[in-house]
Amino acid sequence: MQESEDGKDYKWYEMSFFMRWESAHTRRVLCIGASPQMSATLEAMVKESPPPTFESQDPLAMLKPLFDEVIKLCDENIWAVTTKVRDIELNRKRRCEFDTLRNLARHTGHVIEVEQVAIETMEQLLNLQESNFKHLNKLTKTYTVQAREYLAFQLQVMKSLRWRAQSTHDRLEEEINLAYNMLASSDNAVMKSITLLTMIFLPATFISALFSTTFFSFEENGWQFSPKFWIYWVVVIPLTITVVLGWWRWIGGSYEGLRGRFLHTKDPKSPL
């Protein structure tokens, strides 16, 4: 993953490698989809590395510089994402775009996938190397031991990078959840302020609505009060009781049910 020329801040390379070892001890490595920088680096390493780095009897000798470069790229990519995640963690008061978080999580997931495939491939090659060394008698014991240890070292480094990528991915998921919670908390604060304003104007609204009914009239000879005002209470009181009982039934008819509705806690009397 590198900076792209099309305006995006990333560019993925889908790299594949094919190696051929012939009986004449000639090795060919075909790099498909590699970045120009990686191709140039591998070419320079092949030309500059002296024997016994490229032992002619070892079919997998060319994998050493190849894996070194792959590990270097994986390390740079995951550190680039980790740096951005750390910047987000240090600036939590500044609202971060969800698209940025999700894109970083997506890239980290791709890095984890690539590194996991690389680990499985290296494990298979380690077994293949062990099998080759049993049939290649011209290789010295010192070389075989060093070759095994170096490939095992590269495998361990790749596993470490895999865990670092997983840790970064987990941190991103936590930041996404925290961003959602902060947004929900902000929405709750707005709703509380709206509720407070509603409660402030509620008494005045009720009084104005009540006095606007035909039970009250203001005429030149004074304030007139209807003797039928009791009808209002006959209708309002039963209706209010019905609404309250319906609401109480809806929340479960208990204090635990009330807590469960508004605090998202489980009712201990509930079978579920």
PDB file of C-alpha atoms in Angstrom:
ATOM      1  CA  MET A   1       0.000   0.000   0.000  1.00  0.00           C
ATOM      2  CA  GLN A   2       1.656   3.200  -1.205  1.00  0.00           C
ATOM      3  CA  GLU A   3       0.643   6.703  -2.175  1.00  0.00           C
ATOM      4  CA  SER A   4      -1.298   6.801  -5.431  1.00  0.00           C
ATOM      5  CA  GLU A   5      -1.133   9.263  -8.291  1.00  0.00           C
ATOM      6  CA  ASP A   6      -4.924   9.395  -8.792  1.00  0.00           C
ATOM      7  CA  GLY A   7      -5.609  11.582  -5.755  1.00  0.00           C
ATOM      8  CA  LYS A   8      -5.990   8.771  -3.215  1.00  0.00           C
ATOM      9  CA  ASP A   9      -3.646   8.433  -0.276  1.00  0.00           C
ATOM     10  CA  TYR A  10      -3.002   4.763  -0.972  1.00  0.00           C
ATOM     11  CA  LYS A  11      -2.251   2.326  -3.769  1.00  0.00           C
ATOM     12  CA  TRP A  12      -2.328  -1.443  -3.484  1.00  0.00           C
ATOM     13  CA  TYR A  13       0.029  -3.780  -5.341  1.00  0.00           C
ATOM     14  CA  GLU A  14      -1.180  -7.324  -5.956  1.00  0.00           C
ATOM     15  CA  MET A  15       2.187  -9.057  -6.067  1.00  0.00           C
ATOM     16  CA  SER A  16       2.826 -12.657  -7.097  1.00  0.00           C
ATOM     17  CA  PHE A  17       6.122 -14.520  -7.359  1.00  0.00           C
ATOM     18  CA  PHE A  18       7.073 -17.593  -9.350  1.00  0.00           C
ATOM     19  CA  MET A  19      10.419 -19.343  -8.913  1.00  0.00           C
ATOM     20  CA  ARG A  20      11.969 -22.015 -11.134  1.00  0.00           C
ATOM     21  CA  TRP A  21      15.019 -24.108 -10.244  1.00  0.00           C
ATOM     22  CA  GLU A  22      16.584 -26.207 -12.975  1.00  0.00           C
ATOM     23  CA  SER A  23      19.000 -29.090 -12.800  1.00  0.00           C
ATOM     24  CA  ALA A  24      21.751 -26.835 -14.108  1.00  0.00           C
ATOM     25  CA  HIS A  25      21.445 -24.873 -10.862  1.00  0.00           C
ATOM     26  CA  THR A  26      19.843 -21.967 -12.671  1.00  0.00           C
ATOM     27  CA  ARG A  27      17.171 -20.119 -10.735  1.00  0.00           C
ATOM     28  CA  ARG A  28      14.601 -17.779 -12.197  1.00  0.00           C
ATOM     29  CA  VAL A  29      12.274 -15.600 -10.157  1.00  0.00           C
ATOM     30  CA  LEU A  30       9.305 -13.965 -11.870  1.00  0.00           C
ATOM     31  CA  CYS A  31       7.830 -10.992  -9.989  1.00  0.00           C
ATOM     32  CA  ILE A  32       4.304 -10.102 -11.107  1.00  0.00           C
ATOM     33  CA  GLY A  33       2.622  -6.912  -9.962  1.00  0.00           C
ATOM     34  CA  ALA A  34       5.545  -5.766  -7.822  1.00  0.00           C
ATOM     35  CA  SER A  35       6.162  -2.073  -7.362  1.00  0.00           C
ATOM     36  CA  PRO A  36       8.992  -0.531  -9.421  1.00  0.00           C
ATOM     37  CA  GLN A  37      10.875   0.238  -6.219  1.00  0.00           C
ATOM     38  CA  MET A  38      10.715  -3.368  -5.048  1.00  0.00           C
ATOM     39  CA  SER A  39      11.770  -4.690  -8.456  1.00  0.00           C
ATOM     40  CA  ALA A  40      14.768  -2.368  -8.515  1.00  0.00           C
ATOM     41  CA  THR A  41      15.727  -3.306  -4.961  1.00  0.00           C
ATOM     42  CA  LEU A  42      15.578  -7.032  -5.692  1.00  0.00           C
ATOM     43  CA  GLU A  43      17.634  -6.601  -8.839  1.00  0.00           C
ATOM     44  CA  ALA A  44      20.290  -4.658  -6.951  1.00  0.00           C
ATOM     45  CA  MET A  45      20.393  -7.253  -4.181  1.00  0.00           C
ATOM     46  CA  VAL A  46      20.856 -10.072  -6.685  1.00  0.00           C
ATOM     47  CA  LYS A  47      23.774  -8.287  -8.325  1.00  0.00           C
ATOM     48  CA  GLU A  48      25.492  -7.207  -5.115  1.00  0.00           C
ATOM     49  CA  SER A  49      25.057 -10.264  -2.875  1.00  0.00           C
ATOM     50  CA  PRO A  50      28.166 -12.497  -2.975  1.00  0.00           C
ATOM     51  CA  PRO A  51      28.218 -16.253  -2.338  1.00  0.00           C
ATOM     52  CA  PRO A  52      27.286 -18.138  -0.224  1.00  0.00           C
ATOM     53  CA  THR A  53      24.070 -16.068  -0.001  1.00  0.00           C
ATOM     54  CA  PHE A  54      22.910 -17.647  -3.253  1.00  0.00           C
ATOM     55  CA  GLU A  55      24.060 -21.207  -2.903  1.00  0.00           C
ATOM     56  CA  SER A  56      23.682 -22.833  -6.303  1.00  0.00           C
ATOM     57  CA  GLN A  57      22.612 -26.149  -4.756  1.00  0.00           C
ATOM     58  CA  ASP A  58      19.765 -24.581  -2.739  1.00  0.00           C
ATOM     59  CA  PRO A  59      16.527 -24.219  -4.759  1.00  0.00           C
ATOM     60  CA  LEU A  60      15.116 -21.733  -2.218  1.00  0.00           C
ATOM     61  CA  ALA A  61      18.176 -19.510  -1.912  1.00  0.00           C
ATOM     62  CA  MET A  62      16.514 -16.692  -3.860  1.00  0.00           C
ATOM     63  CA  LEU A  63      13.711 -16.490  -1.313  1.00  0.00           C
ATOM     64  CA  LYS A  64      15.932 -14.865   1.296  1.00  0.00           C
ATOM     65  CA  PRO A  65      16.160 -11.393  -0.334  1.00  0.00           C
ATOM     66  CA  LEU A  66      12.601 -11.710  -1.612  1.00  0.00           C
ATOM     67  CA  PHE A  67      11.158 -12.301   1.851  1.00  0.00           C
ATOM     68  CA  ASP A  68      13.370  -9.570   3.294  1.00  0.00           C
ATOM     69  CA  GLU A  69      11.817  -7.053   0.921  1.00  0.00           C
ATOM     70  CA  VAL A  70       8.265  -8.310   1.529  1.00  0.00           C
ATOM     71  CA  ILE A  71       8.776  -8.053   5.293  1.00  0.00           C
ATOM     72  CA  LYS A  72      10.133  -4.535   4.877  1.00  0.00           C
ATOM     73  CA  LEU A  73       7.071  -3.447   2.877  1.00  0.00           C
ATOM     74  CA  CYS A  74       4.653  -5.042   5.356  1.00  0.00           C
ATOM     75  CA  ASP A  75       6.416  -3.333   8.239  1.00  0.00           C
ATOM     76  CA  GLU A  76       6.267   0.080   6.542  1.00  0.00           C
ATOM     77  CA  ASN A  77       2.593  -0.304   5.633  1.00  0.00           C
ATOM     78  CA  ILE A  78       1.373  -1.370   9.050  1.00  0.00           C
ATOM     79  CA  TRP A  79       3.390   1.366  10.755  1.00  0.00           C
ATOM     80  CA  ALA A  80       1.855   3.918   8.386  1.00  0.00           C
ATOM     81  CA  VAL A  81      -1.630   2.822   9.475  1.00  0.00           C
ATOM     82  CA  THR A  82      -0.613   2.615  13.147  1.00  0.00           C
ATOM     83  CA  THR A  83       0.677   6.194  13.029  1.00  0.00           C
ATOM     84  CA  LYS A  84      -2.667   7.415  11.709  1.00  0.00           C
ATOM     85  CA  VAL A  85      -4.518   5.452  14.385  1.00  0.00           C
ATOM     86  CA  ARG A  86      -2.338   6.996  17.076  1.00  0.00           C
ATOM     87  CA  ASP A  87      -3.057  10.462  15.697  1.00  0.00           C
ATOM     88  CA  ILE A  88      -6.787   9.730  15.933  1.00  0.00           C
ATOM     89  CA  GLU A  89      -6.394   8.516  19.527  1.00  0.00           C
ATOM     90  CA  LEU A  90      -4.534  11.689  20.512  1.00  0.00           C
ATOM     91  CA  ASN A  91      -7.160  13.969  18.930  1.00  0.00           C
ATOM     92  CA  ARG A  92     -10.403  12.414  20.142  1.00  0.00           C
ATOM     93  CA  LYS A  93     -11.898  15.804  20.982  1.00  0.00           C
ATOM     94  CA  ARG A  94     -11.753  16.604  17.288  1.00  0.00           C
ATOM     95  CA  ARG A  95     -14.549  14.754  15.520  1.00  0.00           C
ATOM     96  CA  CYS A  96     -13.145  12.222  13.071  1.00  0.00           C
ATOM     97  CA  GLU A  97     -14.954  11.250   9.896  1.00  0.00           C
ATOM     98  CA  PHE A  98     -16.402   7.754   9.982  1.00  0.00           C
ATOM     99  CA  ASP A  99     -15.275   7.201   6.388  1.00  0.00           C
ATOM    100  CA  THR A 100     -11.672   7.727   7.474  1.00  0.00           C
ATOM    101  CA  LEU A 101     -12.000   5.205  10.287  1.00  0.00           C
ATOM    102  CA  ARG A 102     -13.691   2.611   8.112  1.00  0.00           C
ATOM    103  CA  ASN A 103     -11.128   3.017   5.316  1.00  0.00           C
ATOM    104  CA  LEU A 104      -8.279   2.536   7.773  1.00  0.00           C
ATOM    105  CA  ALA A 105      -9.997  -0.542   9.207  1.00  0.00           C
ATOM    106  CA  ARG A 106     -10.499  -1.896   5.687  1.00  0.00           C
ATOM    107  CA  HIS A 107      -6.834  -1.394   4.805  1.00  0.00           C
ATOM    108  CA  THR A 108      -5.744  -3.014   8.056  1.00  0.00           C
ATOM    109  CA  GLY A 109      -7.968  -5.992   7.313  1.00  0.00           C
ATOM    110  CA  HIS A 110      -6.314  -6.365   3.907  1.00  0.00           C
ATOM    111  CA  VAL A 111      -2.860  -6.191   5.504  1.00  0.00           C
ATOM    112  CA  ILE A 112      -3.844  -8.910   7.989  1.00  0.00           C
ATOM    113  CA  GLU A 113      -5.084 -11.091   5.140  1.00  0.00           C
ATOM    114  CA  VAL A 114      -1.892 -10.629   3.112  1.00  0.00           C
ATOM    115  CA  GLU A 115       0.359 -11.310   6.081  1.00  0.00           C
ATOM    116  CA  GLN A 116      -1.613 -14.410   7.064  1.00  0.00           C
ATOM    117  CA  VAL A 117      -1.242 -15.812   3.547  1.00  0.00           C
ATOM    118  CA  ALA A 118       2.475 -14.997   3.626  1.00  0.00           C
ATOM    119  CA  ILE A 119       2.837 -16.820   6.956  1.00  0.00           C
ATOM    120  CA  GLU A 120       1.135 -19.942   5.630  1.00  0.00           C
ATOM    121  CA  THR A 121       3.281 -19.847   2.488  1.00  0.00           C
ATOM    122  CA  MET A 122       6.485 -19.480   4.498  1.00  0.00           C
ATOM    123  CA  GLU A 123       5.491 -22.383   6.742  1.00  0.00           C
ATOM    124  CA  GLN A 124       5.025 -24.594   3.689  1.00  0.00           C
ATOM    125  CA  LEU A 125       8.348 -23.450   2.258  1.00  0.00           C
ATOM    126  CA  LEU A 126      10.044 -24.199   5.568  1.00  0.00           C
ATOM    127  CA  ASN A 127       8.802 -27.778   5.337  1.00  0.00           C
ATOM    128  CA  LEU A 128       9.862 -27.949   1.688  1.00  0.00           C
ATOM    129  CA  GLN A 129      13.304 -26.637   2.580  1.00  0.00           C
ATOM    130  CA  GLU A 130      13.720 -29.360   5.186  1.00  0.00           C
ATOM    131  CA  SER A 131      12.761 -31.979   2.613  1.00  0.00           C
ATOM    132  CA  ASN A 132      15.191 -30.555   0.041  1.00  0.00           C
ATOM    133  CA  PHE A 133      18.093 -30.539   2.462  1.00  0.00           C
ATOM    134  CA  LYS A 134      17.629 -34.267   3.086  1.00  0.00           C
ATOM    135  CA  HIS A 135      18.213 -34.997  -0.610  1.00  0.00           C
ATOM    136  CA  LEU A 136      20.902 -32.396  -1.374  1.00  0.00           C
ATOM    137  CA  ASN A 137      24.154 -33.877  -0.117  1.00  0.00           C
ATOM    138  CA  LYS A 138      26.478 -31.206  -1.526  1.00  0.00           C
ATOM    139  CA  LEU A 139      25.271 -28.512   0.872  1.00  0.00           C
ATOM    140  CA  THR A 140      27.397 -27.971   3.942  1.00  0.00           C
ATOM    141  CA  LYS A 141      25.923 -28.443   7.386  1.00  0.00           C
ATOM    142  CA  THR A 142      26.752 -24.863   8.297  1.00  0.00           C
ATOM    143  CA  TYR A 143      24.807 -23.538   5.329  1.00  0.00           C
ATOM    144  CA  THR A 144      21.749 -25.721   5.977  1.00  0.00           C
ATOM    145  CA  VAL A 145      21.604 -24.684   9.637  1.00  0.00           C
ATOM    146  CA  GLN A 146      21.932 -21.007   8.772  1.00  0.00           C
ATOM    147  CA  ALA A 147      19.349 -21.290   5.993  1.00  0.00           C
ATOM    148  CA  ARG A 148      16.832 -22.972   8.316  1.00  0.00           C
ATOM    149  CA  GLU A 149      17.391 -20.430  11.065  1.00  0.00           C
ATOM    150  CA  TYR A 150      17.081 -17.464   8.730  1.00  0.00           C
ATOM    151  CA  LEU A 151      13.851 -18.682   7.132  1.00  0.00           C
ATOM    152  CA  ALA A 152      12.467 -19.455  10.606  1.00  0.00           C
ATOM    153  CA  PHE A 153      13.505 -15.955  11.681  1.00  0.00           C
ATOM    154  CA  GLN A 154      11.710 -14.415   8.694  1.00  0.00           C
ATOM    155  CA  LEU A 155       8.627 -16.462   9.528  1.00  0.00           C
ATOM    156  CA  GLN A 156       8.676 -15.243  13.129  1.00  0.00           C
ATOM    157  CA  VAL A 157       9.054 -11.623  12.014  1.00  0.00           C
ATOM    158  CA  MET A 158       6.058 -12.010   9.708  1.00  0.00           C
ATOM    159  CA  LYS A 159       4.021 -13.473  12.577  1.00  0.00           C
ATOM    160  CA  SER A 160       4.988 -10.494  14.728  1.00  0.00           C
ATOM    161  CA  LEU A 161       3.848  -8.132  11.979  1.00  0.00           C
ATOM    162  CA  ARG A 162       0.609 -10.092  11.748  1.00  0.00           C
ATOM    163  CA  TRP A 163      -0.063  -9.575  15.458  1.00  0.00           C
ATOM    164  CA  ARG A 164       0.826  -5.893  15.193  1.00  0.00           C
ATOM    165  CA  ALA A 165      -1.644  -5.519  12.335  1.00  0.00           C
ATOM    166  CA  GLN A 166      -4.311  -7.321  14.378  1.00  0.00           C
ATOM    167  CA  SER A 167      -3.648  -5.041  17.345  1.00  0.00           C
ATOM    168  CA  THR A 168      -3.963  -1.970  15.120  1.00  0.00           C
ATOM    169  CA  HIS A 169      -7.196  -3.338  13.675  1.00  0.00           C
ATOM    170  CA  ASP A 170      -8.598  -3.889  17.179  1.00  0.00           C
ATOM    171  CA  ARG A 171      -7.641  -0.342  18.168  1.00  0.00           C
ATOM    172  CA  LEU A 172      -9.449   0.957  15.099  1.00  0.00           C
ATOM    173  CA  GLU A 173     -12.579  -0.990  15.992  1.00  0.00           C
ATOM    174  CA  GLU A 174     -12.451   0.502  19.489  1.00  0.00           C
ATOM    175  CA  GLU A 175     -12.116   3.996  18.038  1.00  0.00           C
ATOM    176  CA  ILE A 176     -15.097   3.382  15.756  1.00  0.00           C
ATOM    177  CA  ASN A 177     -17.209   2.183  18.694  1.00  0.00           C
ATOM    178  CA  LEU A 178     -16.065   5.143  20.771  1.00  0.00           C
ATOM    179  CA  ALA A 179     -16.944   7.543  17.954  1.00  0.00           C
ATOM    180  CA  TYR A 180     -20.438   6.051  17.742  1.00  0.00           C
ATOM    181  CA  ASN A 181     -20.858   6.323  21.519  1.00  0.00           C
ATOM    182  CA  MET A 182     -19.664   9.930  21.532  1.00  0.00           C
ATOM    183  CA  LEU A 183     -22.094  10.745  18.730  1.00  0.00           C
ATOM    184  CA  ALA A 184     -24.937   9.050  20.604  1.00  0.00           C
ATOM    185  CA  SER A 185     -23.995  10.936  23.768  1.00  0.00           C
ATOM    186  CA  SER A 186     -24.055  14.205  21.843  1.00  0.00           C
ATOM    187  CA  ASP A 187     -27.493  13.348  20.457  1.00  0.00           C
ATOM    188  CA  ASN A 188     -28.715  12.544  23.972  1.00  0.00           C
ATOM    189  CA  ALA A 189     -27.517  15.933  25.192  1.00  0.00           C
ATOM    190  CA  VAL A 190     -29.440  17.620  22.381  1.00  0.00           C
ATOM    191  CA  MET A 191     -32.573  15.631  23.212  1.00  0.00           C
ATOM    192  CA  LYS A 192     -32.251  16.555  26.891  1.00  0.00           C
ATOM    193  CA  SER A 193     -32.040  20.240  26.024  1.00  0.00           C
ATOM    194  CA  ILE A 194     -35.110  19.951  23.791  1.00  0.00           C
ATOM    195  CA  THR A 195     -36.976  18.133  26.567  1.00  0.00           C
ATOM    196  CA  LEU A 196     -36.010  20.826  29.064  1.00  0.00           C
ATOM    197  CA  LEU A 197     -37.283  23.580  26.775  1.00  0.00           C
ATOM    198  CA  THR A 198     -40.513  21.637  26.261  1.00  0.00           C
ATOM    199  CA  MET A 199     -41.023  21.297  30.017  1.00  0.00           C
ATOM    200  CA  ILE A 200     -40.419  25.032  30.495  1.00  0.00           C
ATOM    201  CA  PHE A 201     -43.163  25.968  28.048  1.00  0.00           C
ATOM    202  CA  LEU A 202     -45.493  23.070  28.933  1.00  0.00           C
ATOM    203  CA  PRO A 203     -47.350  24.790  31.847  1.00  0.00           C
ATOM    204  CA  ALA A 204     -47.969  27.923  29.802  1.00  0.00           C
ATOM    205  CA  THR A 205     -49.135  25.811  26.862  1.00  0.00           C
ATOM    206  CA  PHE A 206     -51.520  23.851  29.076  1.00  0.00           C
ATOM    207  CA  ILE A 207     -52.990  26.983  30.665  1.00  0.00           C
ATOM    208  CA  SER A 208     -53.462  28.747  27.339  1.00  0.00           C
ATOM    209  CA  ALA A 209     -55.108  25.651  25.851  1.00  0.00           C
ATOM    210  CA  LEU A 210     -57.389  25.278  28.870  1.00  0.00           C
ATOM    211  CA  PHE A 211     -58.468  28.924  28.923  1.00  0.00           C
ATOM    212  CA  SER A 212     -59.134  28.841  25.197  1.00  0.00           C
ATOM    213  CA  THR A 213     -61.943  26.312  25.684  1.00  0.00           C
ATOM    214  CA  THR A 214     -65.593  27.353  25.883  1.00  0.00           C
ATOM    215  CA  PHE A 215     -65.620  26.655  29.617  1.00  0.00           C
ATOM    216  CA  PHE A 216     -64.097  30.100  30.103  1.00  0.00           C
ATOM    217  CA  SER A 217     -65.093  33.394  28.554  1.00  0.00           C
ATOM    218  CA  PHE A 218     -63.913  36.943  29.037  1.00  0.00           C
ATOM    219  CA  GLU A 219     -66.585  39.514  28.344  1.00  0.00           C
ATOM    220  CA  GLU A 220     -67.193  43.155  29.155  1.00  0.00           C
ATOM    221  CA  ASN A 221     -69.063  42.293  32.339  1.00  0.00           C
ATOM    222  CA  GLY A 222     -66.181  40.114  33.610  1.00  0.00           C
ATOM    223  CA  TRP A 223     -64.848  36.617  33.593  1.00  0.00           C
ATOM    224  CA  GLN A 224     -67.476  33.925  32.985  1.00  0.00           C
ATOM    225  CA  PHE A 225     -66.993  30.354  34.206  1.00  0.00           C
ATOM    226  CA  SER A 226     -69.138  27.525  32.831  1.00  0.00           C
ATOM    227  CA  PRO A 227     -70.874  25.297  35.407  1.00  0.00           C
ATOM    228  CA  LYS A 228     -70.251  22.369  33.031  1.00  0.00           C
ATOM    229  CA  PHE A 229     -66.514  22.469  33.669  1.00  0.00           C
ATOM    230  CA  TRP A 230     -66.778  19.150  35.498  1.00  0.00           C
ATOM    231  CA  ILE A 231     -67.146  17.455  32.081  1.00  0.00           C
ATOM    232  CA  TYR A 232     -63.529  18.329  31.368  1.00  0.00           C
ATOM    233  CA  TRP A 233     -62.312  16.450  34.439  1.00  0.00           C
ATOM    234  CA  VAL A 234     -64.624  13.513  33.801  1.00  0.00           C
ATOM    235  CA  VAL A 235     -62.979  13.017  30.421  1.00  0.00           C
ATOM    236  CA  VAL A 236     -59.379  13.958  31.265  1.00  0.00           C
ATOM    237  CA  ILE A 237     -58.879  11.943  34.457  1.00  0.00           C
ATOM    238  CA  PRO A 238     -59.968   8.499  33.094  1.00  0.00           C
ATOM    239  CA  LEU A 239     -58.103   9.118  29.851  1.00  0.00           C
ATOM    240  CA  THR A 240     -54.914  10.041  31.731  1.00  0.00           C
ATOM    241  CA  ILE A 241     -55.198   6.966  33.940  1.00  0.00           C
ATOM    242  CA  THR A 242     -55.709   4.774  30.869  1.00  0.00           C
ATOM    243  CA  VAL A 243     -52.619   6.191  29.153  1.00  0.00           C
ATOM    244  CA  VAL A 244     -50.456   5.757  32.278  1.00  0.00           C
ATOM    245  CA  LEU A 245     -51.656   2.174  32.810  1.00  0.00           C
ATOM    246  CA  GLY A 246     -51.016   1.358  29.153  1.00  0.00           C
ATOM    247  CA  TRP A 247     -47.501   2.768  29.389  1.00  0.00           C
ATOM    248  CA  TRP A 248     -46.855   0.838  32.607  1.00  0.00           C
ATOM    249  CA  ARG A 249     -48.071  -2.333  30.932  1.00  0.00           C
ATOM    250  CA  TRP A 250     -45.825  -1.683  27.946  1.00  0.00           C
ATOM    251  CA  ILE A 251     -42.690  -1.442  30.118  1.00  0.00           C
ATOM    252  CA  GLY A 252     -43.519  -4.703  31.895  1.00  0.00           C
ATOM    253  CA  GLY A 253     -45.472  -3.435  34.854  1.00  0.00           C
ATOM    254  CA  SER A 254     -42.483  -3.383  37.223  1.00  0.00           C
ATOM    255  CA  TYR A 255     -39.613  -1.211  38.341  1.00  0.00           C
ATOM    256  CA  GLU A 256     -37.168  -3.668  36.777  1.00  0.00           C
ATOM    257  CA  GLY A 257     -39.014  -3.362  33.489  1.00  0.00           C
ATOM    258  CA  LEU A 258     -38.747   0.407  33.719  1.00  0.00           C
ATOM    259  CA  ARG A 259     -34.985   0.137  34.247  1.00  0.00           C
ATOM    260  CA  GLY A 260     -34.723  -2.319  31.389  1.00  0.00           C
ATOM    261  CA  ARG A 261     -36.457   0.033  28.966  1.00  0.00           C
ATOM    262  CA  PHE A 262     -34.434   3.107  29.775  1.00  0.00           C
ATOM    263  CA  LEU A 263     -31.149   1.701  31.106  1.00  0.00           C
ATOM    264  CA  HIS A 264     -30.994  -1.388  28.843  1.00  0.00           C
ATOM    265  CA  THR A 265     -30.693  -3.790  31.773  1.00  0.00           C
ATOM    266  CA  LYS A 266     -32.212  -7.248  31.945  1.00  0.00           C
ATOM    267  CA  ASP A 267     -35.324  -7.904  34.007  1.00  0.00           C
ATOM    268  CA  PRO A 268     -34.404 -10.652  36.542  1.00  0.00           C
ATOM    269  CA  LYS A 269     -37.989 -11.951  36.423  1.00  0.00           C
ATOM    270  CA  SER A 270     -37.888 -12.322  32.674  1.00  0.00           C
ATOM    271  CA  PRO A 271     -37.343 -15.916  31.430  1.00  0.00           C
ATOM    272  CA  LEU A 272     -35.191 -14.613  28.552  1.00  0.00           C
TER     273      LEU A 272
END
